[in-house]
């Protein structure tokens, strides 16, 4: 069902001048019915006040001042030539609302209040009623005009304040989104650079030893360092490019994020650094969405990075990726005897936990009797959807 207010707002955005002219004509029609002008002065005042309605958005304060001056002139003319001034208060109320809504300068509120007070005085001096007016009717009309003028002004201020609050909330949402995006960039860069630097350090250490005993092995190690370095540069550029354009609507071509198909290449780079790694896959992993594939890849990458850093020489690692009922389970264990990673010492374990928690999952990491193990469980809906996303 179409929202009529939404339709009117759409017309207003597409044809603002036509909307303003239509509103001025409607207000003038109501005003003529309430109190028709009489004589040239009355019609001139009537025309000026309702012409000001057309300018209420472009020049809210000048339009209100012109209308207030016209109302005062009409009241003075009615006193000089006994006749009822034209009914112009509806137009003035529309202008009061617009001036309170759009006034931005410090003195705009004082000007708006001053015009409202002037209109109240004019209704007291020259009420727009033909014929004799009783004192009670006179006071009632003045109070009605004054109260409605105040209501129009206060309503404009209220709507203006609400718009300002909404703008502030939107700015805060945008700021929070920017902070989250920076955190995301930091996490991606930590995973990429941390892993590749660990591989380079291992290769450089082995190459330094091989220089004296096996120049051919040293040459291969240093060539591998160059390959890993170039790969690191390419991946950093890809991450930055994707993070820059992944929310764009211009159809910019994006490089794919790594996933399960890239785990083999990841393990090859680790093996090249001297770590023996075995991979086991089980279950149907083809139905995972891109986000979960990336989470699995990063958890494996960070876990192997920690093995390279802490497991010590001669360590062996086992990587398991299994699709179980309702979840995909990632396990990385090693038999290293080196210093285990200290929880909270860096961003690695925290980042892995955050990646699992983003999909409603959990991650456990700790020592075993033979080394260190990381186990992550990421929920997956076996019925075809993805559950647990937050």
GROMACS .gro file of C-alpha atoms in nm:
model
  390
    1UNK     CA    1   0.000   0.000   0.000
    2UNK     CA    2   0.144   0.335  -0.106
    3UNK     CA    3   0.213   0.588   0.170
    4UNK     CA    4   0.044   0.918   0.070
    5UNK     CA    5   0.296   1.121   0.272
    6UNK     CA    6   0.583   0.950   0.093
    7UNK     CA    7   0.417   1.031  -0.239
    8UNK     CA    8   0.381   1.397  -0.146
    9UNK     CA    9   0.745   1.414  -0.034
   10UNK     CA   10   0.850   1.262  -0.365
   11UNK     CA   11   0.653   1.527  -0.556
   12UNK     CA   12   0.806   1.796  -0.336
   13UNK     CA   13   1.159   1.673  -0.416
   14UNK     CA   14   1.097   1.654  -0.790
   15UNK     CA   15   0.899   1.979  -0.828
   16UNK     CA   16   0.975   2.210  -0.532
   17UNK     CA   17   0.857   2.530  -0.700
   18UNK     CA   18   0.533   2.371  -0.819
   19UNK     CA   19   0.472   2.240  -0.469
   20UNK     CA   20   0.530   2.586  -0.318
   21UNK     CA   21   0.296   2.750  -0.568
   22UNK     CA   22   0.030   2.487  -0.500
   23UNK     CA   23   0.059   2.535  -0.123
   24UNK     CA   24   0.035   2.914  -0.158
   25UNK     CA   25  -0.274   2.877  -0.379
   26UNK     CA   26  -0.440   2.639  -0.130
   27UNK     CA   27  -0.368   2.873   0.163
   28UNK     CA   28  -0.500   3.170  -0.035
   29UNK     CA   29  -0.820   2.981  -0.120
   30UNK     CA   30  -0.882   2.903   0.249
   31UNK     CA   31  -0.801   3.261   0.346
   32UNK     CA   32  -1.045   3.409   0.090
   33UNK     CA   33  -1.319   3.187   0.228
   34UNK     CA   34  -1.237   3.291   0.586
   35UNK     CA   35  -1.218   3.668   0.521
   36UNK     CA   36  -1.222   3.805   0.165
   37UNK     CA   37  -1.015   4.120   0.099
   38UNK     CA   38  -1.188   4.450   0.033
   39UNK     CA   39  -1.049   4.742  -0.165
   40UNK     CA   40  -0.712   4.778  -0.338
   41UNK     CA   41  -0.515   4.788  -0.011
   42UNK     CA   42  -0.676   4.466   0.114
   43UNK     CA   43  -0.605   4.280  -0.210
   44UNK     CA   44  -0.247   4.411  -0.219
   45UNK     CA   45  -0.182   4.292   0.138
   46UNK     CA   46  -0.346   3.960   0.057
   47UNK     CA   47  -0.126   3.913  -0.254
   48UNK     CA   48   0.200   4.007  -0.076
   49UNK     CA   49   0.141   3.775   0.220
   50UNK     CA   50   0.057   3.475   0.005
   51UNK     CA   51   0.340   3.546  -0.238
   52UNK     CA   52   0.572   3.525   0.064
   53UNK     CA   53   0.450   3.167   0.119
   54UNK     CA   54   0.614   3.070  -0.212
   55UNK     CA   55   0.952   3.191  -0.077
   56UNK     CA   56   0.919   3.032   0.268
   57UNK     CA   57   1.193   2.771   0.200
   58UNK     CA   58   1.435   2.978  -0.004
   59UNK     CA   59   1.422   3.292   0.214
   60UNK     CA   60   1.234   3.199   0.534
   61UNK     CA   61   1.326   3.504   0.744
   62UNK     CA   62   1.281   3.772   0.471
   63UNK     CA   63   0.951   3.611   0.366
   64UNK     CA   64   0.824   3.621   0.726
   65UNK     CA   65   0.933   3.984   0.771
   66UNK     CA   66   0.760   4.088   0.448
   67UNK     CA   67   0.442   3.909   0.552
   68UNK     CA   68   0.453   4.067   0.900
   69UNK     CA   69   0.496   4.412   0.749
   70UNK     CA   70   0.207   4.348   0.509
   71UNK     CA   71  -0.021   4.236   0.795
   72UNK     CA   72   0.072   4.550   0.991
   73UNK     CA   73   0.000   4.766   0.685
   74UNK     CA   74  -0.335   4.594   0.636
   75UNK     CA   75  -0.431   4.655   1.000
   76UNK     CA   76  -0.331   5.022   0.973
   77UNK     CA   77  -0.531   5.058   0.653
   78UNK     CA   78  -0.835   4.903   0.823
   79UNK     CA   79  -0.813   5.162   1.101
   80UNK     CA   80  -0.785   5.453   0.858
   81UNK     CA   81  -1.067   5.333   0.633
   82UNK     CA   82  -1.324   5.146   0.845
   83UNK     CA   83  -1.314   4.799   0.693
   84UNK     CA   84  -1.208   4.453   0.800
   85UNK     CA   85  -0.851   4.359   0.699
   86UNK     CA   86  -0.811   4.043   0.490
   87UNK     CA   87  -0.763   3.710   0.666
   88UNK     CA   88  -0.390   3.643   0.634
   89UNK     CA   89  -0.317   3.456   0.955
   90UNK     CA   90  -0.308   3.109   0.801
   91UNK     CA   91  -0.029   3.222   0.567
   92UNK     CA   92   0.155   3.382   0.859
   93UNK     CA   93   0.131   3.059   1.059
   94UNK     CA   94   0.280   2.866   0.767
   95UNK     CA   95   0.563   3.121   0.748
   96UNK     CA   96   0.622   3.110   1.125
   97UNK     CA   97   0.657   2.733   1.110
   98UNK     CA   98   0.900   2.756   0.815
   99UNK     CA   99   1.112   3.029   0.975
  100UNK     CA  100   1.142   2.836   1.304
  101UNK     CA  101   1.224   2.517   1.113
  102UNK     CA  102   1.492   2.663   0.886
  103UNK     CA  103   1.631   2.957   1.082
  104UNK     CA  104   2.002   2.909   1.136
  105UNK     CA  105   2.134   3.243   1.256
  106UNK     CA  106   2.141   3.341   1.622
  107UNK     CA  107   1.896   3.627   1.573
  108UNK     CA  108   1.648   3.430   1.363
  109UNK     CA  109   1.450   3.305   1.665
  110UNK     CA  110   1.418   3.656   1.805
  111UNK     CA  111   1.295   3.781   1.466
  112UNK     CA  112   1.040   3.501   1.444
  113UNK     CA  113   0.910   3.569   1.796
  114UNK     CA  114   0.891   3.940   1.717
  115UNK     CA  115   0.678   3.880   1.407
  116UNK     CA  116   0.450   3.647   1.607
  117UNK     CA  117   0.404   3.924   1.868
  118UNK     CA  118   0.336   4.181   1.592
  119UNK     CA  119   0.067   3.960   1.441
  120UNK     CA  120  -0.096   3.921   1.785
  121UNK     CA  121  -0.102   4.301   1.826
  122UNK     CA  122  -0.253   4.344   1.479
  123UNK     CA  123  -0.532   4.097   1.561
  124UNK     CA  124  -0.603   4.297   1.875
  125UNK     CA  125  -0.603   4.635   1.701
  126UNK     CA  126  -0.791   4.541   1.383
  127UNK     CA  127  -0.962   4.199   1.394
  128UNK     CA  128  -1.047   4.065   1.047
  129UNK     CA  129  -1.421   4.047   1.116
  130UNK     CA  130  -1.675   4.255   0.929
  131UNK     CA  131  -1.929   4.445   1.139
  132UNK     CA  132  -1.939   4.517   1.508
  133UNK     CA  133  -1.734   4.293   1.737
  134UNK     CA  134  -1.814   4.236   2.103
  135UNK     CA  135  -1.529   4.268   2.353
  136UNK     CA  136  -1.552   3.899   2.427
  137UNK     CA  137  -1.522   3.805   2.060
  138UNK     CA  138  -1.235   4.051   2.027
  139UNK     CA  139  -1.040   3.895   2.315
  140UNK     CA  140  -1.121   3.540   2.199
  141UNK     CA  141  -0.995   3.610   1.848
  142UNK     CA  142  -0.675   3.771   1.977
  143UNK     CA  143  -0.604   3.478   2.208
  144UNK     CA  144  -0.672   3.229   1.929
  145UNK     CA  145  -0.438   3.407   1.686
  146UNK     CA  146  -0.166   3.444   1.952
  147UNK     CA  147  -0.194   3.081   2.065
  148UNK     CA  148  -0.189   2.942   1.713
  149UNK     CA  149   0.108   3.161   1.621
  150UNK     CA  150   0.297   3.031   1.924
  151UNK     CA  151   0.200   2.673   1.837
  152UNK     CA  152   0.326   2.712   1.480
  153UNK     CA  153   0.656   2.855   1.606
  154UNK     CA  154   0.703   2.581   1.868
  155UNK     CA  155   0.612   2.308   1.621
  156UNK     CA  156   0.877   2.436   1.381
  157UNK     CA  157   1.136   2.438   1.660
  158UNK     CA  158   1.037   2.084   1.763
  159UNK     CA  159   1.067   1.946   1.410
  160UNK     CA  160   1.399   2.128   1.367
  161UNK     CA  161   1.532   1.975   1.689
  162UNK     CA  162   1.417   1.630   1.581
  163UNK     CA  163   1.596   1.668   1.247
  164UNK     CA  164   1.912   1.779   1.424
  165UNK     CA  165   1.897   1.476   1.655
  166UNK     CA  166   1.848   1.245   1.358
  167UNK     CA  167   2.143   1.407   1.180
  168UNK     CA  168   2.357   1.364   1.492
  169UNK     CA  169   2.253   0.998   1.520
  170UNK     CA  170   2.335   0.937   1.155
  171UNK     CA  171   2.674   1.104   1.202
  172UNK     CA  172   2.740   0.878   1.502
  173UNK     CA  173   2.638   0.572   1.302
  174UNK     CA  174   2.872   0.679   1.022
  175UNK     CA  175   3.154   0.731   1.274
  176UNK     CA  176   3.095   0.387   1.427
  177UNK     CA  177   3.095   0.233   1.079
  178UNK     CA  178   3.426   0.406   1.002
  179UNK     CA  179   3.576   0.272   1.326
  180UNK     CA  180   3.453  -0.079   1.244
  181UNK     CA  181   3.599  -0.052   0.894
  182UNK     CA  182   3.936   0.057   1.032
  183UNK     CA  183   3.925  -0.238   1.272
  184UNK     CA  184   3.845  -0.469   0.983
  185UNK     CA  185   4.137  -0.332   0.781
  186UNK     CA  186   4.368  -0.378   1.080
  187UNK     CA  187   4.255  -0.739   1.124
  188UNK     CA  188   4.302  -0.822   0.757
  189UNK     CA  189   4.645  -0.660   0.746
  190UNK     CA  190   4.750  -0.837   1.066
  191UNK     CA  191   4.658  -1.174   0.918
  192UNK     CA  192   4.825  -1.109   0.584
  193UNK     CA  193   5.145  -0.941   0.697
  194UNK     CA  194   5.192  -1.145   1.014
  195UNK     CA  195   5.175  -1.475   0.831
  196UNK     CA  196   5.400  -1.375   0.542
  197UNK     CA  197   5.661  -1.216   0.768
  198UNK     CA  198   5.675  -1.535   0.976
  199UNK     CA  199   5.735  -1.737   0.659
  200UNK     CA  200   6.005  -1.492   0.545
  201UNK     CA  201   6.181  -1.508   0.885
  202UNK     CA  202   6.183  -1.888   0.877
  203UNK     CA  203   6.316  -1.894   0.522
  204UNK     CA  204   6.582  -1.634   0.598
  205UNK     CA  205   6.697  -1.828   0.905
  206UNK     CA  206   6.724  -2.150   0.706
  207UNK     CA  207   6.888  -1.975   0.413
  208UNK     CA  208   7.150  -1.818   0.640
  209UNK     CA  209   7.251  -2.162   0.764
  210UNK     CA  210   7.240  -2.316   0.416
  211UNK     CA  211   7.471  -2.051   0.269
  212UNK     CA  212   7.767  -2.220   0.439
  213UNK     CA  213   7.666  -2.583   0.380
  214UNK     CA  214   7.437  -2.596   0.075
  215UNK     CA  215   7.445  -2.294  -0.155
  216UNK     CA  216   7.174  -2.443  -0.380
  217UNK     CA  217   6.932  -2.473  -0.087
  218UNK     CA  218   7.019  -2.119   0.018
  219UNK     CA  219   6.946  -1.991  -0.330
  220UNK     CA  220   6.609  -2.163  -0.328
  221UNK     CA  221   6.531  -2.021   0.018
  222UNK     CA  222   6.612  -1.666  -0.088
  223UNK     CA  223   6.412  -1.710  -0.409
  224UNK     CA  224   6.121  -1.826  -0.195
  225UNK     CA  225   6.164  -1.515   0.021
  226UNK     CA  226   6.126  -1.302  -0.289
  227UNK     CA  227   5.815  -1.495  -0.395
  228UNK     CA  228   5.655  -1.462  -0.051
  229UNK     CA  229   5.743  -1.092  -0.036
  230UNK     CA  230   5.589  -1.023  -0.374
  231UNK     CA  231   5.285  -1.230  -0.281
  232UNK     CA  232   5.252  -1.030   0.040
  233UNK     CA  233   5.259  -0.701  -0.149
  234UNK     CA  234   4.996  -0.826  -0.393
  235UNK     CA  235   4.769  -0.946  -0.113
  236UNK     CA  236   4.802  -0.623   0.082
  237UNK     CA  237   4.706  -0.427  -0.229
  238UNK     CA  238   4.414  -0.662  -0.289
  239UNK     CA  239   4.288  -0.623   0.067
  240UNK     CA  240   4.306  -0.244   0.048
  241UNK     CA  241   4.134  -0.242  -0.292
  242UNK     CA  242   3.853  -0.468  -0.172
  243UNK     CA  243   3.802  -0.276   0.151
  244UNK     CA  244   3.791   0.048  -0.046
  245UNK     CA  245   3.529  -0.066  -0.295
  246UNK     CA  246   3.331  -0.347  -0.133
  247UNK     CA  247   3.047  -0.114  -0.038
  248UNK     CA  248   3.034   0.072  -0.367
  249UNK     CA  249   2.736   0.052  -0.598
  250UNK     CA  250   2.923   0.136  -0.914
  251UNK     CA  251   2.995  -0.225  -1.001
  252UNK     CA  252   3.371  -0.192  -0.952
  253UNK     CA  253   3.542  -0.527  -1.017
  254UNK     CA  254   3.663  -0.672  -0.689
  255UNK     CA  255   3.935  -0.932  -0.634
  256UNK     CA  256   3.792  -1.231  -0.449
  257UNK     CA  257   3.875  -1.282  -0.084
  258UNK     CA  258   4.068  -1.604  -0.006
  259UNK     CA  259   3.868  -1.911   0.088
  260UNK     CA  260   3.887  -2.288   0.116
  261UNK     CA  261   4.031  -2.325  -0.233
  262UNK     CA  262   4.332  -2.119  -0.123
  263UNK     CA  263   4.418  -2.330   0.181
  264UNK     CA  264   4.641  -2.563  -0.024
  265UNK     CA  265   4.851  -2.270  -0.148
  266UNK     CA  266   4.872  -2.139   0.208
  267UNK     CA  267   5.003  -2.474   0.330
  268UNK     CA  268   5.256  -2.488   0.047
  269UNK     CA  269   5.401  -2.153   0.159
  270UNK     CA  270   5.425  -2.283   0.516
  271UNK     CA  271   5.595  -2.601   0.402
  272UNK     CA  272   5.840  -2.389   0.208
  273UNK     CA  273   5.929  -2.222   0.536
  274UNK     CA  274   6.026  -2.561   0.683
  275UNK     CA  275   5.709  -2.660   0.870
  276UNK     CA  276   5.562  -3.002   0.793
  277UNK     CA  277   5.185  -2.967   0.759
  278UNK     CA  278   4.917  -3.225   0.688
  279UNK     CA  279   4.563  -3.134   0.578
  280UNK     CA  280   4.246  -3.332   0.630
  281UNK     CA  281   3.912  -3.236   0.482
  282UNK     CA  282   3.584  -3.409   0.552
  283UNK     CA  283   3.221  -3.351   0.468
  284UNK     CA  284   3.061  -3.131   0.204
  285UNK     CA  285   3.236  -2.794   0.222
  286UNK     CA  286   3.101  -2.661  -0.106
  287UNK     CA  287   2.790  -2.497   0.040
  288UNK     CA  288   2.966  -2.249   0.265
  289UNK     CA  289   2.913  -1.880   0.196
  290UNK     CA  290   3.204  -1.649   0.116
  291UNK     CA  291   3.217  -1.498   0.466
  292UNK     CA  292   3.256  -1.835   0.638
  293UNK     CA  293   3.511  -1.947   0.379
  294UNK     CA  294   3.719  -1.638   0.456
  295UNK     CA  295   3.684  -1.697   0.832
  296UNK     CA  296   3.806  -2.057   0.795
  297UNK     CA  297   4.102  -1.946   0.581
  298UNK     CA  298   4.207  -1.671   0.825
  299UNK     CA  299   4.181  -1.901   1.127
  300UNK     CA  300   4.403  -2.159   0.957
  301UNK     CA  301   4.644  -1.885   0.844
  302UNK     CA  302   4.677  -1.728   1.189
  303UNK     CA  303   4.709  -2.064   1.362
  304UNK     CA  304   4.993  -2.172   1.131
  305UNK     CA  305   5.158  -1.834   1.180
  306UNK     CA  306   5.161  -1.898   1.554
  307UNK     CA  307   5.309  -2.245   1.491
  308UNK     CA  308   5.590  -2.091   1.287
  309UNK     CA  309   5.659  -1.837   1.559
  310UNK     CA  310   5.633  -2.051   1.869
  311UNK     CA  311   5.647  -2.426   1.796
  312UNK     CA  312   6.021  -2.446   1.754
  313UNK     CA  313   6.234  -2.640   1.504
  314UNK     CA  314   6.120  -2.980   1.379
  315UNK     CA  315   5.755  -2.918   1.464
  316UNK     CA  316   5.471  -3.083   1.275
  317UNK     CA  317   5.123  -2.938   1.229
  318UNK     CA  318   4.788  -3.098   1.142
  319UNK     CA  319   4.504  -2.898   0.988
  320UNK     CA  320   4.152  -3.035   0.987
  321UNK     CA  321   3.849  -2.877   0.817
  322UNK     CA  322   3.532  -3.077   0.871
  323UNK     CA  323   3.169  -3.017   0.786
  324UNK     CA  324   2.966  -3.153   1.076
  325UNK     CA  325   2.590  -3.138   1.133
  326UNK     CA  326   2.509  -2.771   1.183
  327UNK     CA  327   2.865  -2.640   1.174
  328UNK     CA  328   3.206  -2.634   1.011
  329UNK     CA  329   3.488  -2.722   1.249
  330UNK     CA  330   3.847  -2.606   1.203
  331UNK     CA  331   4.125  -2.769   1.403
  332UNK     CA  332   4.495  -2.680   1.390
  333UNK     CA  333   4.730  -2.870   1.622
  334UNK     CA  334   5.106  -2.905   1.648
  335UNK     CA  335   5.358  -3.107   1.842
  336UNK     CA  336   5.600  -2.824   1.896
  337UNK     CA  337   5.794  -2.788   2.217
  338UNK     CA  338   5.863  -2.418   2.187
  339UNK     CA  339   5.705  -2.133   2.379
  340UNK     CA  340   5.325  -2.136   2.330
  341UNK     CA  341   5.148  -1.815   2.229
  342UNK     CA  342   5.036  -1.616   2.529
  343UNK     CA  343   4.663  -1.533   2.518
  344UNK     CA  344   4.617  -1.157   2.506
  345UNK     CA  345   4.977  -1.094   2.402
  346UNK     CA  346   4.875  -0.999   2.051
  347UNK     CA  347   4.581  -0.970   1.816
  348UNK     CA  348   4.604  -1.321   1.669
  349UNK     CA  349   4.393  -1.525   1.912
  350UNK     CA  350   4.158  -1.231   1.968
  351UNK     CA  351   4.109  -1.190   1.595
  352UNK     CA  352   4.035  -1.560   1.547
  353UNK     CA  353   3.778  -1.553   1.827
  354UNK     CA  354   3.613  -1.247   1.675
  355UNK     CA  355   3.591  -1.414   1.335
  356UNK     CA  356   3.423  -1.720   1.486
  357UNK     CA  357   3.194  -1.510   1.709
  358UNK     CA  358   3.081  -1.302   1.410
  359UNK     CA  359   2.889  -1.611   1.292
  360UNK     CA  360   2.771  -1.719   1.635
  361UNK     CA  361   3.060  -1.962   1.677
  362UNK     CA  362   3.331  -2.017   1.934
  363UNK     CA  363   3.704  -2.079   1.938
  364UNK     CA  364   3.917  -2.267   2.189
  365UNK     CA  365   4.295  -2.245   2.204
  366UNK     CA  366   4.532  -2.400   2.454
  367UNK     CA  367   4.810  -2.646   2.525
  368UNK     CA  368   4.772  -3.020   2.484
  369UNK     CA  369   4.988  -3.299   2.612
  370UNK     CA  370   5.193  -3.288   2.292
  371UNK     CA  371   5.184  -2.923   2.186
  372UNK     CA  372   4.917  -2.663   2.110
  373UNK     CA  373   4.573  -2.683   1.955
  374UNK     CA  374   4.324  -2.436   1.811
  375UNK     CA  375   3.967  -2.549   1.752
  376UNK     CA  376   3.694  -2.328   1.603
  377UNK     CA  377   3.331  -2.418   1.547
  378UNK     CA  378   3.132  -2.196   1.309
  379UNK     CA  379   2.756  -2.266   1.289
  380UNK     CA  380   2.607  -2.344   0.948
  381UNK     CA  381   2.244  -2.411   0.863
  382UNK     CA  382   2.221  -2.751   0.701
  383UNK     CA  383   1.888  -2.654   0.544
  384UNK     CA  384   2.056  -2.418   0.298
  385UNK     CA  385   2.070  -2.087   0.484
  386UNK     CA  386   2.344  -1.957   0.708
  387UNK     CA  387   2.261  -1.921   1.072
  388UNK     CA  388   2.422  -1.740   1.354
  389UNK     CA  389   2.519  -1.428   1.159
  390UNK     CA  390   2.512  -1.119   1.368
   0.00000   0.00000   0.00000
